[in-house]
Amino acid sequence: KSSDYVVAPHPNYIDSYAPAQITTVYSDNVEVQFYDHILVKCQKTDIYQISKENYKQSVEEIEKCEEKLSYRSAIVLDVPKRCFRMSK
């Protein structure tokens, strides 16, 4: 239902799920907003409900890891260009 917390396939990461919140429920799918504010439609069969507490803990852990790694170089997938590159 709308406002439930879920994990759903994140469109920017290959085969990865991320915490999100359902914003709109349609007859055949749902629209979710991920922790990083990306909004997408997902099939209902691709999402898994989690508690609000689990959502908050997951987001805190992701943000800690992102902060820790944000100043390091890495090889990343540039999705729009469909190629790998060095991060900045």
Short mmCIF file of C-alpha atoms in Angstrom, two decimals:
data_model
loop_
_atom_site.label_atom_id
_atom_site.label_comp_id
_atom_site.label_asym_id
_atom_site.label_seq_id
_atom_site.Cartn_x
_atom_site.Cartn_y
_atom_site.Cartn_z
CA LYS A 1 0.00 0.00 0.00
CA SER A 2 1.06 3.59 -0.42
CA SER A 3 3.72 4.74 2.07
CA ASP A 4 4.89 1.19 2.87
CA TYR A 5 8.62 0.65 3.07
CA VAL A 6 10.17 -1.88 0.68
CA VAL A 7 13.34 -3.03 -0.97
CA ALA A 8 13.12 -2.85 -4.74
CA PRO A 9 15.42 -3.21 -7.77
CA HIS A 10 17.39 0.02 -8.05
CA PRO A 11 17.53 1.21 -11.69
CA ASN A 12 21.12 2.52 -11.44
CA TYR A 13 22.69 -0.65 -10.04
CA ILE A 14 22.80 -3.98 -11.85
CA ASP A 15 21.00 -6.79 -9.97
CA SER A 16 20.81 -4.71 -6.77
CA TYR A 17 17.97 -3.89 -4.45
CA ALA A 18 17.74 -0.76 -2.32
CA PRO A 19 15.42 0.63 0.33
CA ALA A 20 12.47 2.63 -0.96
CA GLN A 21 9.01 3.83 -0.05
CA ILE A 22 5.89 3.23 -2.11
CA THR A 23 4.46 6.52 -3.37
CA THR A 24 1.66 5.29 -5.65
CA VAL A 25 -0.11 1.96 -6.13
CA TYR A 26 -1.44 1.09 -9.59
CA SER A 27 -3.36 -2.01 -10.67
CA ASP A 28 -0.32 -3.76 -12.15
CA ASN A 29 2.68 -2.01 -10.52
CA VAL A 30 3.79 0.50 -7.93
CA GLU A 31 5.82 3.68 -7.98
CA VAL A 32 8.61 3.84 -5.39
CA GLN A 33 11.00 6.52 -4.25
CA PHE A 34 14.41 5.24 -3.27
CA TYR A 35 16.49 6.55 -0.39
CA ASP A 36 18.47 8.59 -2.96
CA HIS A 37 15.26 10.27 -4.25
CA ILE A 38 15.08 8.34 -7.53
CA LEU A 39 11.47 7.64 -8.49
CA VAL A 40 10.56 4.57 -10.60
CA LYS A 41 7.75 2.14 -11.31
CA CYS A 42 8.30 -1.48 -10.24
CA GLN A 43 6.38 -4.70 -10.68
CA LYS A 44 4.64 -5.72 -7.47
CA THR A 45 6.37 -9.10 -7.66
CA ASP A 46 9.80 -7.41 -7.53
CA ILE A 47 9.38 -5.59 -4.22
CA TYR A 48 9.62 -6.87 -0.66
CA GLN A 49 8.10 -5.10 2.32
CA ILE A 50 10.34 -4.09 5.23
CA SER A 51 9.67 -2.23 8.47
CA LYS A 52 10.19 1.51 8.82
CA GLU A 53 12.96 0.76 11.33
CA ASN A 54 14.71 -1.58 8.89
CA TYR A 55 14.41 1.09 6.18
CA LYS A 56 15.99 3.75 8.42
CA GLN A 57 18.81 1.43 9.53
CA SER A 58 19.53 0.42 5.93
CA VAL A 59 19.63 4.03 4.73
CA GLU A 60 21.96 5.02 7.59
CA GLU A 61 24.34 2.17 6.76
CA ILE A 62 24.31 2.95 3.02
CA GLU A 63 24.99 6.64 3.66
CA LYS A 64 27.87 5.78 6.02
CA CYS A 65 29.41 3.51 3.40
CA GLU A 66 28.91 6.07 0.63
CA GLU A 67 30.58 8.77 2.75
CA LYS A 68 33.49 6.46 3.57
CA LEU A 69 34.04 5.62 -0.09
CA SER A 70 33.21 8.99 -1.63
CA TYR A 71 36.81 10.21 -1.83
CA ARG A 72 38.30 7.03 -3.29
CA SER A 73 38.88 6.16 -6.92
CA ALA A 74 37.04 3.21 -8.36
CA ILE A 75 36.01 1.73 -11.66
CA VAL A 76 32.31 2.47 -12.10
CA LEU A 77 29.65 1.67 -14.64
CA ASP A 78 28.45 4.78 -16.48
CA VAL A 79 24.90 3.61 -17.17
CA PRO A 80 23.87 6.31 -19.69
CA LYS A 81 27.07 5.78 -21.73
CA ARG A 82 26.99 2.00 -21.17
CA CYS A 83 30.69 1.74 -20.35
CA PHE A 84 33.06 1.52 -17.40
CA ARG A 85 35.21 4.50 -16.34
CA MET A 86 37.33 5.72 -13.45
CA SER A 87 35.38 7.63 -10.84
CA LYS A 88 36.28 11.23 -10.16
#
